[in-house]
Short mmCIF file of C-alpha atoms in Angstrom, two decimals:
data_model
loop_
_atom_site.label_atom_id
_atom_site.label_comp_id
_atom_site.label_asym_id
_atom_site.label_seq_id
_atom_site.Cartn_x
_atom_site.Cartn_y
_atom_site.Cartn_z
CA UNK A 461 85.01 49.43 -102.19
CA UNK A 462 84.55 53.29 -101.46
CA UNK A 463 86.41 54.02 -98.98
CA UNK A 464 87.67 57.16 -96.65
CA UNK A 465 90.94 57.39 -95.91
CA UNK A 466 90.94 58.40 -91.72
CA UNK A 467 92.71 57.66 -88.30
CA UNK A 468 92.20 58.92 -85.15
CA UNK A 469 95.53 61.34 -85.66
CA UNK A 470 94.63 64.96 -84.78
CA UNK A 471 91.91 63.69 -82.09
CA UNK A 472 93.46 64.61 -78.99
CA UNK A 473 93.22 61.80 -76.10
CA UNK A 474 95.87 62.66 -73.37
CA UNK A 475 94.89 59.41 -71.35
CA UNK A 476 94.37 56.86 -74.52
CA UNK A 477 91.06 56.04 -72.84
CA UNK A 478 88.76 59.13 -74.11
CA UNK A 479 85.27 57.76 -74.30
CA UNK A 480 84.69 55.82 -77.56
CA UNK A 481 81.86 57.80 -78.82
CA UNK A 482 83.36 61.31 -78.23
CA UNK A 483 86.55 59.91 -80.02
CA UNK A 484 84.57 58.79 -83.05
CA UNK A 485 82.36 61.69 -83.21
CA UNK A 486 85.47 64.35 -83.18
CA UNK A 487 87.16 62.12 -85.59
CA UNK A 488 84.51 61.75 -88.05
CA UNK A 489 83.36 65.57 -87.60
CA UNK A 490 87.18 66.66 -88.37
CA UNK A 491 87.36 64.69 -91.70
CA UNK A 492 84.14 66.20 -92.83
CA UNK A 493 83.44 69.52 -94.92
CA UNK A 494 82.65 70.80 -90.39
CA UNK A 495 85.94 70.48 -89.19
CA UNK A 496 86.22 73.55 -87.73
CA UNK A 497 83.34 72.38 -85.00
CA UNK A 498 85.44 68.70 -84.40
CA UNK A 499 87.44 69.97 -80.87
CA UNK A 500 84.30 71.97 -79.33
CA UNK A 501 81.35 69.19 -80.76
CA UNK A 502 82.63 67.07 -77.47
CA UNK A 503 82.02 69.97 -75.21
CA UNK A 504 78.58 71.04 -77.30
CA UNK A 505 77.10 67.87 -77.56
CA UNK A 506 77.65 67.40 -73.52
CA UNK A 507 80.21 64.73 -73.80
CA UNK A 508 83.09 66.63 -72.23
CA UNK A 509 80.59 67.09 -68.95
CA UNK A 510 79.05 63.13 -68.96
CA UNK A 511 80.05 60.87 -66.40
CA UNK A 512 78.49 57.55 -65.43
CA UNK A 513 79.67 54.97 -62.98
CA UNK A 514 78.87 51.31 -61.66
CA UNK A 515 79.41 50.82 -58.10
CA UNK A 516 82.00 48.20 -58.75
CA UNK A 517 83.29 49.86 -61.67
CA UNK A 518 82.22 48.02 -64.48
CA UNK A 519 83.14 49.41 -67.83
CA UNK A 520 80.32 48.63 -69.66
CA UNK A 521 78.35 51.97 -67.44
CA UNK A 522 80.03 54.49 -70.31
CA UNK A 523 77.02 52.56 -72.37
CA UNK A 524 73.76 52.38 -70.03
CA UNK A 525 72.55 55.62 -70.96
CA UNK A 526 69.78 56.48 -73.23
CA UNK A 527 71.35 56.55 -76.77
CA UNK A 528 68.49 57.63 -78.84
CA UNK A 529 69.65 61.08 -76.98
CA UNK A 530 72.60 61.38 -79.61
CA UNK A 531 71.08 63.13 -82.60
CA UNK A 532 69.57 65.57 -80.42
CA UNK A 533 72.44 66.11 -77.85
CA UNK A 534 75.32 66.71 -81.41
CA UNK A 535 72.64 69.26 -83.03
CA UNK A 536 72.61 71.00 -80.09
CA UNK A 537 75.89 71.74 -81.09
CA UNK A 538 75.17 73.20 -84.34
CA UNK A 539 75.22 69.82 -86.81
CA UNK A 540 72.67 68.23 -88.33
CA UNK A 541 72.61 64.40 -87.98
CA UNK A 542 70.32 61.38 -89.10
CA UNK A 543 70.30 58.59 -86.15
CA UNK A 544 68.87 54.79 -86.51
CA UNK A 545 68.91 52.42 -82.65
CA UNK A 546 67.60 49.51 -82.07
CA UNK A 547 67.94 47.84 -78.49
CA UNK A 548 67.23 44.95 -76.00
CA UNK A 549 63.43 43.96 -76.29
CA UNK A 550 63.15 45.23 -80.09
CA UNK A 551 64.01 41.98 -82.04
CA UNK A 552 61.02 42.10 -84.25
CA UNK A 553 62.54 45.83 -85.56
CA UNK A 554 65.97 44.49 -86.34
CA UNK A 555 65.97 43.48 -89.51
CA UNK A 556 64.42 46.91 -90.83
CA UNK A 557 66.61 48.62 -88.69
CA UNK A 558 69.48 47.18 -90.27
CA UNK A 559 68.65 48.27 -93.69
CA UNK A 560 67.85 51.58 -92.91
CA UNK A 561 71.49 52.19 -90.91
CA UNK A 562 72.62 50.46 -93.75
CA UNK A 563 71.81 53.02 -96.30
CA UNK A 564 72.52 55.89 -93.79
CA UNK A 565 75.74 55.05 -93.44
CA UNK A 566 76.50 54.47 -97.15
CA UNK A 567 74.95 57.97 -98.00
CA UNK A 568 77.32 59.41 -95.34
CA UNK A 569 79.75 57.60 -96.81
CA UNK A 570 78.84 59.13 -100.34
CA UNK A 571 78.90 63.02 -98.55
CA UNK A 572 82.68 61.73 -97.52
CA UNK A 573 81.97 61.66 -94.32
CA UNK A 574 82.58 58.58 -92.23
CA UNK A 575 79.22 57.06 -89.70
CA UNK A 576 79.72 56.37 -85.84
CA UNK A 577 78.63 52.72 -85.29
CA UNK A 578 78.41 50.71 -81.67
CA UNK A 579 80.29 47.81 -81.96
CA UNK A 580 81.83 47.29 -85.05
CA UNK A 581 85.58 45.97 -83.98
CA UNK A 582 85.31 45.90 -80.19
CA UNK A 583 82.01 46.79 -78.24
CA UNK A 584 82.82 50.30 -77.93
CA UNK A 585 81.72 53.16 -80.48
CA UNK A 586 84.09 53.44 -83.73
CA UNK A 587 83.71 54.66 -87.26
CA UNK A 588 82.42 52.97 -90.68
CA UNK A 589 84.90 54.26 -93.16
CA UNK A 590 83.94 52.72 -96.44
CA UNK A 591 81.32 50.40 -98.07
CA UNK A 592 81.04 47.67 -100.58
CA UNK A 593 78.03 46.37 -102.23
CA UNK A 594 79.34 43.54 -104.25
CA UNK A 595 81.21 42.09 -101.59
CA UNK A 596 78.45 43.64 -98.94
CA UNK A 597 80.95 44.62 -96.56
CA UNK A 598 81.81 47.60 -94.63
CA UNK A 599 85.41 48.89 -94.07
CA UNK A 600 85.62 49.92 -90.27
CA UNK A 601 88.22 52.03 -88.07
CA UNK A 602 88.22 50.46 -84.55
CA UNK A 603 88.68 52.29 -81.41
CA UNK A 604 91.77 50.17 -81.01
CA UNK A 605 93.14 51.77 -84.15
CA UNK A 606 92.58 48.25 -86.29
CA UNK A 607 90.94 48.56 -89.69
CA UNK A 608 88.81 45.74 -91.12
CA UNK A 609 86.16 44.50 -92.89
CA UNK A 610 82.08 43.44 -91.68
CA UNK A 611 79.20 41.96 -93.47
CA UNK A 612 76.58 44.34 -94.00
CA UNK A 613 75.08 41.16 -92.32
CA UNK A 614 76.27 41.34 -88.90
CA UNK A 615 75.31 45.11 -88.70
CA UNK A 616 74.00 45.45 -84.89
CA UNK A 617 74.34 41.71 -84.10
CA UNK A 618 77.66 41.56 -82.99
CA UNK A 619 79.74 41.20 -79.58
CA UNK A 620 76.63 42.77 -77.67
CA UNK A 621 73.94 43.13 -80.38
CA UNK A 622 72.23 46.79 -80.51
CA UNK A 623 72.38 48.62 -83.11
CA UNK A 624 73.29 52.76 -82.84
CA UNK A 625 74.00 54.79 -86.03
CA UNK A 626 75.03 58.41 -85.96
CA UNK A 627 75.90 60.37 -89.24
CA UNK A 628 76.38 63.99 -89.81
CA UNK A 629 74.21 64.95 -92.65
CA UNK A 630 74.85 69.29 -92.48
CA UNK A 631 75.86 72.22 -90.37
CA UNK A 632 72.49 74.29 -89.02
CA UNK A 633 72.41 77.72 -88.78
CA UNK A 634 72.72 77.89 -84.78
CA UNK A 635 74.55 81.10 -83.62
CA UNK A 636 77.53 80.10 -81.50
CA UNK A 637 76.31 82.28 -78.65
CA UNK A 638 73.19 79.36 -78.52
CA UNK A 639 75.37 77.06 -79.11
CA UNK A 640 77.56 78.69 -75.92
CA UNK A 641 74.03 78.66 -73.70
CA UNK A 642 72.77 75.54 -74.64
CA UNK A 643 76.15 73.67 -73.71
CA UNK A 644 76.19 75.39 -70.44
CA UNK A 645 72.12 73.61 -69.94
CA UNK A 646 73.53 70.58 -71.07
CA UNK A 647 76.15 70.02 -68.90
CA UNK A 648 74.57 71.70 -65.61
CA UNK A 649 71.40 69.07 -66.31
CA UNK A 650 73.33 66.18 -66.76
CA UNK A 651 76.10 67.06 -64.09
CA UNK A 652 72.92 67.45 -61.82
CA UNK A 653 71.96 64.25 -62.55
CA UNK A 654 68.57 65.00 -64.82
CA UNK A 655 70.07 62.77 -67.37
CA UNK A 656 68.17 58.62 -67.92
CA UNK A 657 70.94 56.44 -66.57
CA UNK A 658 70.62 53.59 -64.40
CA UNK A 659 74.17 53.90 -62.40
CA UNK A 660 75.36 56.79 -60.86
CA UNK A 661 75.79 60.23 -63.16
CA UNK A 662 77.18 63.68 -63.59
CA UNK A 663 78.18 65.12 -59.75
CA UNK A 664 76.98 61.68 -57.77
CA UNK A 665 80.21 59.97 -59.84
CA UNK A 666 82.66 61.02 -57.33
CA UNK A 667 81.33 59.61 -54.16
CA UNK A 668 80.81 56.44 -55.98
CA UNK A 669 84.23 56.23 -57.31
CA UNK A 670 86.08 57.78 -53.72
CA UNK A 671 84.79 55.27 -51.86
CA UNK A 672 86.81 52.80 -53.49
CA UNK A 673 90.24 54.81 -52.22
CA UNK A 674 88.71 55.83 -49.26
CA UNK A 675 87.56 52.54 -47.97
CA UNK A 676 88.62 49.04 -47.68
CA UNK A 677 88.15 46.80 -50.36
CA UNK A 678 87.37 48.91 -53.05
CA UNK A 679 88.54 48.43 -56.59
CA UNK A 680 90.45 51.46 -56.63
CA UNK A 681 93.58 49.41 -57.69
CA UNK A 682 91.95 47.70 -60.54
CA UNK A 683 92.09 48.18 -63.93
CA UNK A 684 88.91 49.73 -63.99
CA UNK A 685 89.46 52.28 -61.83
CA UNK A 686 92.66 53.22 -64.51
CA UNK A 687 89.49 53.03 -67.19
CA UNK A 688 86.96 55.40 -65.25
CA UNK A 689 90.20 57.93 -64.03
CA UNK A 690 91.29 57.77 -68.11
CA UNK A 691 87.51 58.16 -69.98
CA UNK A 692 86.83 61.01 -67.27
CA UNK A 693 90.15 62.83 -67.21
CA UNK A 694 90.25 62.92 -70.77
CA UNK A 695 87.03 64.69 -71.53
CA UNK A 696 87.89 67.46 -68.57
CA UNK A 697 89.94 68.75 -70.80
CA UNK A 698 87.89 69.61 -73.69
CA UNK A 699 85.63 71.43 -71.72
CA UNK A 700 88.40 73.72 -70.49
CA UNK A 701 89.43 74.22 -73.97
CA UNK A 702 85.98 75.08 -75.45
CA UNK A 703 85.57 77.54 -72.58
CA UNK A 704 88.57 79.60 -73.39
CA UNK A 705 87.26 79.27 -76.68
CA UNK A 706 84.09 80.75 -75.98
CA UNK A 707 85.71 83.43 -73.59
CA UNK A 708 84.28 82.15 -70.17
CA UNK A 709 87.35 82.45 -68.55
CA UNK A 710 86.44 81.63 -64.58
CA UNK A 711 84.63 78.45 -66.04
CA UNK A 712 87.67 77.84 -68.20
CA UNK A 713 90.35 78.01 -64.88
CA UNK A 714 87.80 75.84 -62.93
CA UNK A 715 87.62 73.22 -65.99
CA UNK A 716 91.60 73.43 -65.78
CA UNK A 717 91.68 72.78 -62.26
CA UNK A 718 89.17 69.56 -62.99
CA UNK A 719 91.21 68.51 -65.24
CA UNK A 720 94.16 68.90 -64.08
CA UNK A 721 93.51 66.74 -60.73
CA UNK A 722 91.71 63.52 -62.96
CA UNK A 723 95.10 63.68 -64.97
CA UNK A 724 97.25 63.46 -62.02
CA UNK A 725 95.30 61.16 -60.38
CA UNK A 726 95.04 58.57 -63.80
CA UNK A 727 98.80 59.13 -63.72
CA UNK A 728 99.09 57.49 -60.12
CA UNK A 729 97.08 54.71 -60.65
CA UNK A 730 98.55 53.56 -63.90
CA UNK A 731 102.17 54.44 -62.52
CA UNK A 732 102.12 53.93 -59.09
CA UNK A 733 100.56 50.78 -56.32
CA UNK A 734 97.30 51.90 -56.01
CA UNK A 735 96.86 49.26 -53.26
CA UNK A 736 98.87 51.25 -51.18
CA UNK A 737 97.15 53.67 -48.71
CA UNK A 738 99.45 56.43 -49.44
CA UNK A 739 98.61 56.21 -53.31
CA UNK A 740 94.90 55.72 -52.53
CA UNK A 741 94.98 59.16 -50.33
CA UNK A 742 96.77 60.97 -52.88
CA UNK A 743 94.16 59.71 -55.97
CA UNK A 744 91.21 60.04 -52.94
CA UNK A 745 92.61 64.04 -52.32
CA UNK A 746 93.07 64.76 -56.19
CA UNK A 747 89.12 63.63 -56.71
CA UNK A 748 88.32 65.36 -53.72
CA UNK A 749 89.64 68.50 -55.82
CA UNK A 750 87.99 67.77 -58.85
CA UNK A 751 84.73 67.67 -56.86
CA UNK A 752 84.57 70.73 -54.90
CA UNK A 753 85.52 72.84 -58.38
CA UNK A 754 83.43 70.52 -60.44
CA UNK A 755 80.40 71.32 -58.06
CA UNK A 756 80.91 75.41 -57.74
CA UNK A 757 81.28 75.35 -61.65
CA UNK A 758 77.88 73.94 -61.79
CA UNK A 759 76.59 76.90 -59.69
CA UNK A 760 78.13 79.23 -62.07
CA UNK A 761 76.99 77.73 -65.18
CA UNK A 762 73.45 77.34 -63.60
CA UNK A 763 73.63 81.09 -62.91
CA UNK A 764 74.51 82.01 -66.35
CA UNK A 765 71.84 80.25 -67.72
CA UNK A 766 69.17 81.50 -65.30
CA UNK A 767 65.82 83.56 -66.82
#
């Protein structure tokens, strides 16, 4: 077995529900010879500025997006990346599909660096850590934090059976000022909803997820709601933090502000009754707040970007 040692220590997740892919992407781009890029590749790549949403919260909307998007959307921030998918409708291409993630990942492996894999513990994105040809089995770091091992076999026929492979294969030569303007056109198109997704996305998310503290019988109290508030929240804040980074500071106070109100409001819903009307206004005023500076820092990143 050749295996990497890595955990998701050093990957910083303030809610414990930061979107799986972003997680495993900033994990496996910190242990690599790029670690310098693992904290701003989230905000780069778009993630930080992504939102999806079912109108009765289903978790599985974080994955009805178009994932062949991936190689391009990390490169944009300055990696280089090899990609292999294969989804519903494509059963005659799994088998080659397989073998070719296969090999990706154990070159990646090779370069030390570990691959991002759908569904390999739980179905959620995690990391393929180590490989083994006599026994054919991969080692794999679940989102969960659980280590184990998987048959090269069951590659992309697990839990929910599509296949998505990501590895990092180089750094490119970008300039961190395109880097800087590209993120910014990333994050206003997908905030503006240009993005393929077939539930709500980017700025229609929060009148989606309001109504269900603003109205009766929404499932603002479930445990989906604490899912949506924690993958959301989460991400806020790396796009504050690659914005100071980057010296943008009005875009970094507004990201703070954004931030700060999903983090407050994912506090009172996993603390606090969130059945309760009082509780539902405060969550319903804190996304309220999020909004409004979520939507004027779309102006201002459109405006930076303009020719």
């Amino acid at each position: 077995m050749k295996k990497l040692s890595i955990t998701w220590q050093g990957v910083e997740d303030p809610t414990g529900y930061l979107f799986s892919l972003a997680k495993s992407l900033s994990a496996a781009v910190q242990n690599s010879p790029y670690a310098e890029l693992a904290e701003d590749i989230v905000a780069t790549s778009g993630f930080a500025f992504r939102m999806w949403l079912s109108a009765d919260l289903c978790p599985s909307a974080t994955s009805i997006w178009s994932w062949d998007d991936q190689k391009k959307w990390v490169e944009s921030g300055g990696l280089l990346c090899d990609y292999v998918g294969r989804y519903w409708g494509q059963e005659d291409q799994e088998e080659p599909q397989r073998l070719k993630a296969i090999e990706l990942i154990k070159e990646s492996i090779d370069r030390g660096v570990a691959a991002i894999s759908w569904d390999i513990g739980v179905p959620e994105w995690g990391l393929i850590i180590g490989y083994d040809d006599a026994a054919q089995a991969f080692s794999t770091l679940s989102i969960t934090g659980e280590t184990a091992e998987m048959p090269y076999s069951v590659l992309g026929k697990r839990e929910l059976p599509l296949l998505s492979v990501l590895t990092l294969t180089g750094r490119s030569d970008k300039s961190p000022e395109a880097i800087r303007t590209d993120t910014l056109k990333l994050a206003v198109s997908h905030l503006k909803g240009e993005e393929s997704c077939e539930n709500a996305k980017g700025l229609e998310v929060y009148p989606v997820l309001l109504k269900h503290y603003e109205e009766e019988g929404g499932y603002g109290a479930s445990w989906n709601a604490e899912y949506f508030l924690g993958t959301y929240g989460a991400l806020k804040k790396y796009a504050y933090k690659y914005f100071e980074k980057v010296e943008l500071p009005e875009l970094a106070d507004l990201y703070r502000s954004v931030y700060k109100a999903w983090q407050e409001a994912f506090t009172l819903k996993k603390n606090e009754d969130a059945s309760t009307p009082e509780v539902r206004r405060k969550i319903a005023a804190l996304l309220h707040t999020a909004y409004e500076k979520e939507q004027e820092a779309v102006g201002l990143m459109a405006s930076l970007t303009a020719s």
